[in-house]
Amino acid sequence: MSPRTIGVLACTAAAGLVLAAAPATAAPTESAYAIAASGLVKIPRTPSVSGPGKESLASVALPTPGPSLVGAKALNAEVKPGHAESSVAGLALNLGLLPTGTALPALSAEVIKADCRDGKGSVSIANLKVGGKTLKLDQVAPNTTVPVASLLELTVNKQTKNADGTLTVTAVSAKLLGKTQTLDIASATCAKSAGETPEPPTKPGDKPQPGGKAPKPTPVPAHLDVTG
């Protein structure tokens, strides 16, 4: 084998080692799920979507053996590029069914929704009741803790920044008996867009006018968000 051939093979092998040492990093993926639980009672993320997609369930009861701990009229999870959302309608939690040895209040809500867009999260909660008492928790600040019983704590609008740069917003996260039982209701994860839209360049009409007058403004298309 000639010296030139040996040199080419050596360079090819070295290039292969470099490629093997630097694997491609997957881009962050949006995801969402309506409900999940861990601890004494385990409920997988239901329904759960990752990447573009949508999944819905109607008239669900979880778990199925015996009286239901969790009931809901509808569970929804939807993901689009840069956007993820999930919701639970007609939620009913019979926490008293947990084998805790202590009475826990029931929890219900008309609608609980989590929305994540461009790395920013928000939640919407309608008619949340704990033990028959209504809690007004809509539009609360991120990571608001609400102690509702000696063994039950709610975190509303729970927001967590993940290692891959995405944001996870969970509308209601419940902890029972410390961390013995956890329950997450309406969770959505999304990534921030790569960059913002640059401002339009200055046009000739923006130059100063004779006599020191202010430049004639150039109309620029804009969008105004209206809420209410």
CSV table of C-alpha atoms in Angstrom, one decimal:
chain,number,residue,atom,x,y,z
A,1,MET,CA,0.0,0.0,0.0
A,2,SER,CA,1.4,3.4,-1.0
A,3,PRO,CA,2.2,6.1,1.6
A,4,ARG,CA,-0.5,8.3,-0.1
A,5,THR,CA,-3.2,5.6,0.3
A,6,ILE,CA,-2.3,5.2,4.0
A,7,GLY,CA,-2.6,8.9,4.5
A,8,VAL,CA,-6.1,9.1,2.9
A,9,LEU,CA,-7.3,6.2,5.0
A,10,ALA,CA,-5.9,7.8,8.2
A,11,CYS,CA,-7.7,11.1,7.4
A,12,THR,CA,-11.0,9.3,6.7
A,13,ALA,CA,-10.8,7.4,10.0
A,14,ALA,CA,-10.0,10.6,11.9
A,15,ALA,CA,-13.0,12.3,10.3
A,16,GLY,CA,-15.2,9.4,11.4
A,17,LEU,CA,-14.1,9.7,15.0
A,18,VAL,CA,-14.9,13.4,15.0
A,19,LEU,CA,-18.4,12.7,13.7
A,20,ALA,CA,-18.9,10.0,16.2
A,21,ALA,CA,-17.8,12.2,19.1
A,22,ALA,CA,-20.3,15.0,18.2
A,23,PRO,CA,-23.7,13.5,17.7
A,24,ALA,CA,-26.5,15.8,16.4
A,25,THR,CA,-28.6,17.4,19.1
A,26,ALA,CA,-32.4,17.0,18.6
A,27,ALA,CA,-34.4,20.2,18.5
A,28,PRO,CA,-36.8,20.8,21.4
A,29,THR,CA,-40.2,19.3,20.9
A,30,GLU,CA,-43.5,20.7,22.1
A,31,SER,CA,-45.7,18.3,24.1
A,32,ALA,CA,-48.9,18.3,26.2
A,33,TYR,CA,-51.0,16.1,28.4
A,34,ALA,CA,-54.3,16.6,30.3
A,35,ILE,CA,-53.7,14.6,33.5
A,36,ALA,CA,-51.1,12.5,35.3
A,37,ALA,CA,-50.5,11.1,38.7
A,38,SER,CA,-47.8,9.3,40.7
A,39,GLY,CA,-47.6,7.7,44.1
A,40,LEU,CA,-50.3,5.6,45.8
A,41,VAL,CA,-52.4,6.0,42.6
A,42,LYS,CA,-50.6,6.1,39.3
A,43,ILE,CA,-52.1,7.6,36.1
A,44,PRO,CA,-50.0,7.8,33.0
A,45,ARG,CA,-50.0,11.1,31.0
A,46,THR,CA,-53.5,11.0,29.5
A,47,PRO,CA,-54.0,11.9,26.7
A,48,SER,CA,-50.4,12.7,25.7
A,49,VAL,CA,-49.1,14.2,22.5
A,50,SER,CA,-45.5,15.1,21.4
A,51,GLY,CA,-44.8,16.9,18.2
A,52,PRO,CA,-47.6,18.2,15.9
A,53,GLY,CA,-50.8,16.4,16.8
A,54,LYS,CA,-54.0,16.4,18.8
A,55,GLU,CA,-55.8,13.9,21.0
A,56,SER,CA,-59.0,14.1,22.9
A,57,LEU,CA,-61.0,11.9,25.3
A,58,ALA,CA,-64.6,12.3,26.4
A,59,SER,CA,-66.4,11.0,29.6
A,60,VAL,CA,-63.4,9.4,31.2
A,61,ALA,CA,-63.1,7.8,34.6
A,62,LEU,CA,-59.6,7.0,36.0
A,63,PRO,CA,-58.6,4.5,37.4
A,64,THR,CA,-61.3,2.0,36.4
A,65,PRO,CA,-61.2,-0.6,39.4
A,66,GLY,CA,-63.7,0.3,42.0
A,67,PRO,CA,-65.0,3.9,42.7
A,68,SER,CA,-63.2,6.4,40.4
A,69,LEU,CA,-60.6,8.7,41.9
A,70,VAL,CA,-60.7,11.0,38.9
A,71,GLY,CA,-63.6,11.8,36.6
A,72,ALA,CA,-63.9,14.3,33.7
A,73,LYS,CA,-66.2,15.1,30.9
A,74,ALA,CA,-63.4,15.8,28.4
A,75,LEU,CA,-59.6,15.7,28.3
A,76,ASN,CA,-57.7,17.5,25.5
A,77,ALA,CA,-54.1,17.8,24.4
A,78,GLU,CA,-52.9,19.6,21.3
A,79,VAL,CA,-49.5,20.6,19.9
A,80,LYS,CA,-48.5,22.8,17.0
A,81,PRO,CA,-45.0,24.2,16.1
A,82,GLY,CA,-44.2,26.7,18.9
A,83,HIS,CA,-47.5,26.1,20.7
A,84,ALA,CA,-48.9,23.5,23.1
A,85,GLU,CA,-52.1,23.4,25.1
A,86,SER,CA,-54.1,21.0,27.2
A,87,SER,CA,-57.4,21.2,29.1
A,88,VAL,CA,-59.7,19.2,31.4
A,89,ALA,CA,-63.4,19.9,31.5
A,90,GLY,CA,-65.8,18.8,34.2
A,91,LEU,CA,-63.1,17.6,36.5
A,92,ALA,CA,-64.0,15.7,39.7
A,93,LEU,CA,-61.4,14.4,42.1
A,94,ASN,CA,-62.6,12.1,44.9
A,95,LEU,CA,-59.5,12.5,47.1
A,96,GLY,CA,-61.2,10.8,50.0
A,97,LEU,CA,-60.7,7.5,48.2
A,98,LEU,CA,-57.0,7.6,48.7
A,99,PRO,CA,-55.7,5.2,51.4
A,100,THR,CA,-54.4,8.0,53.6
A,101,GLY,CA,-56.1,7.4,56.9
A,102,THR,CA,-57.1,11.0,56.8
A,103,ALA,CA,-60.2,12.7,55.2
A,104,LEU,CA,-59.2,14.8,52.2
A,105,PRO,CA,-61.6,17.3,50.5
A,106,ALA,CA,-63.1,16.7,47.1
A,107,LEU,CA,-61.9,18.9,44.2
A,108,SER,CA,-63.8,19.9,41.1
A,109,ALA,CA,-63.6,22.5,38.3
A,110,GLU,CA,-65.6,23.4,35.2
A,111,VAL,CA,-62.5,24.0,33.1
A,112,ILE,CA,-58.7,23.9,33.7
A,113,LYS,CA,-56.5,24.9,30.8
A,114,ALA,CA,-52.8,25.3,30.3
A,115,ASP,CA,-51.4,27.2,27.2
A,116,CYS,CA,-47.7,27.6,26.1
A,117,ARG,CA,-46.8,29.8,23.2
A,118,ASP,CA,-43.3,30.8,22.1
A,119,GLY,CA,-41.8,30.0,25.5
A,120,LYS,CA,-44.4,31.8,27.5
A,121,GLY,CA,-47.1,30.1,29.6
A,122,SER,CA,-50.6,31.0,30.9
A,123,VAL,CA,-53.4,29.1,32.6
A,124,SER,CA,-57.2,29.5,32.8
A,125,ILE,CA,-59.3,28.1,35.6
A,126,ALA,CA,-63.1,28.3,35.9
A,127,ASN,CA,-65.0,27.5,39.1
A,128,LEU,CA,-62.4,25.5,41.0
A,129,LYS,CA,-63.9,24.1,44.2
A,130,VAL,CA,-62.1,22.4,47.1
A,131,GLY,CA,-64.3,20.8,49.7
A,132,GLY,CA,-67.3,22.8,48.3
A,133,LYS,CA,-65.4,26.1,48.6
A,134,THR,CA,-64.8,28.1,45.4
A,135,LEU,CA,-61.2,29.3,44.9
A,136,LYS,CA,-60.7,32.2,42.5
A,137,LEU,CA,-57.4,31.3,40.9
A,138,ASP,CA,-57.6,32.5,37.3
A,139,GLN,CA,-54.7,34.6,36.0
A,140,VAL,CA,-52.5,34.1,39.0
A,141,ALA,CA,-48.8,34.7,39.0
A,142,PRO,CA,-46.5,31.7,38.1
A,143,ASN,CA,-45.8,29.2,40.8
A,144,THR,CA,-48.6,30.4,43.2
A,145,THR,CA,-48.9,28.0,46.2
A,146,VAL,CA,-52.3,27.5,47.7
A,147,PRO,CA,-52.5,25.4,50.9
A,148,VAL,CA,-56.0,24.1,51.1
A,149,ALA,CA,-55.7,21.4,53.8
A,150,SER,CA,-53.2,20.1,56.2
A,151,LEU,CA,-52.2,17.3,53.8
A,152,LEU,CA,-53.0,18.9,50.5
A,153,GLU,CA,-51.2,21.7,48.7
A,154,LEU,CA,-51.9,23.1,45.2
A,155,THR,CA,-49.4,24.9,43.0
A,156,VAL,CA,-51.3,27.0,40.4
A,157,ASN,CA,-49.7,28.1,37.1
A,158,LYS,CA,-46.6,26.0,37.8
A,159,GLN,CA,-43.9,27.0,35.4
A,160,THR,CA,-40.6,25.1,35.0
A,161,LYS,CA,-37.7,25.9,32.6
A,162,ASN,CA,-36.2,22.7,31.2
A,163,ALA,CA,-32.6,21.9,30.3
A,164,ASP,CA,-33.4,21.9,26.6
A,165,GLY,CA,-34.7,25.5,26.7
A,166,THR,CA,-38.4,24.6,26.7
A,167,LEU,CA,-40.9,25.8,29.2
A,168,THR,CA,-43.5,23.6,30.9
A,169,VAL,CA,-46.6,25.2,32.4
A,170,THR,CA,-48.9,23.1,34.5
A,171,ALA,CA,-52.3,24.6,35.4
A,172,VAL,CA,-52.7,22.8,38.7
A,173,SER,CA,-50.2,20.6,40.4
A,174,ALA,CA,-51.3,18.9,43.6
A,175,LYS,CA,-49.2,17.3,46.4
A,176,LEU,CA,-50.8,15.1,49.0
A,177,LEU,CA,-49.2,13.7,52.1
A,178,GLY,CA,-46.0,15.7,51.3
A,179,LYS,CA,-44.9,14.0,48.1
A,180,THR,CA,-46.5,10.6,48.6
A,181,GLN,CA,-49.1,11.4,46.0
A,182,THR,CA,-48.8,13.9,43.2
A,183,LEU,CA,-51.4,14.9,40.6
A,184,ASP,CA,-50.8,17.2,37.6
A,185,ILE,CA,-53.8,18.7,35.7
A,186,ALA,CA,-53.4,20.3,32.3
A,187,SER,CA,-49.7,20.6,31.3
A,188,ALA,CA,-48.1,22.0,28.2
A,189,THR,CA,-44.5,22.4,27.1
A,190,CYS,CA,-43.2,24.6,24.3
A,191,ALA,CA,-40.0,26.2,22.9
A,192,LYS,CA,-39.2,29.8,22.3
A,193,SER,CA,-38.9,30.8,18.7
A,194,ALA,CA,-35.4,31.2,17.2
A,195,GLY,CA,-35.6,35.0,16.9
A,196,GLU,CA,-37.9,38.0,16.7
A,197,THR,CA,-39.0,39.7,13.5
A,198,PRO,CA,-36.6,42.5,12.7
A,199,GLU,CA,-37.8,46.1,12.4
A,200,PRO,CA,-38.4,47.4,8.9
A,201,PRO,CA,-35.5,49.4,7.5
A,202,THR,CA,-35.6,53.2,7.2
A,203,LYS,CA,-37.2,54.4,4.0
A,204,PRO,CA,-36.3,57.6,2.0
A,205,GLY,CA,-39.5,59.2,3.3
A,206,ASP,CA,-38.0,59.1,6.9
A,207,LYS,CA,-35.3,61.6,6.1
A,208,PRO,CA,-35.4,65.0,7.8
A,209,GLN,CA,-37.4,67.6,6.0
A,210,PRO,CA,-36.0,71.1,5.0
A,211,GLY,CA,-36.2,73.7,7.8
A,212,GLY,CA,-35.5,71.1,10.5
A,213,LYS,CA,-39.0,69.7,10.4
A,214,ALA,CA,-39.6,66.2,11.7
A,215,PRO,CA,-39.4,63.5,9.1
A,216,LYS,CA,-42.6,62.3,7.5
A,217,PRO,CA,-43.5,59.0,9.1
A,218,THR,CA,-43.6,55.9,7.0
A,219,PRO,CA,-46.7,53.7,7.6
A,220,VAL,CA,-45.7,50.3,9.0
A,221,PRO,CA,-48.2,47.4,9.2
A,222,ALA,CA,-48.8,46.3,12.8
A,223,HIS,CA,-51.0,44.0,14.9
A,224,LEU,CA,-52.7,44.9,18.2
A,225,ASP,CA,-53.7,42.2,20.5
A,226,VAL,CA,-57.0,42.8,22.2
A,227,THR,CA,-58.1,40.9,25.3
A,228,GLY,CA,-61.2,41.0,27.4
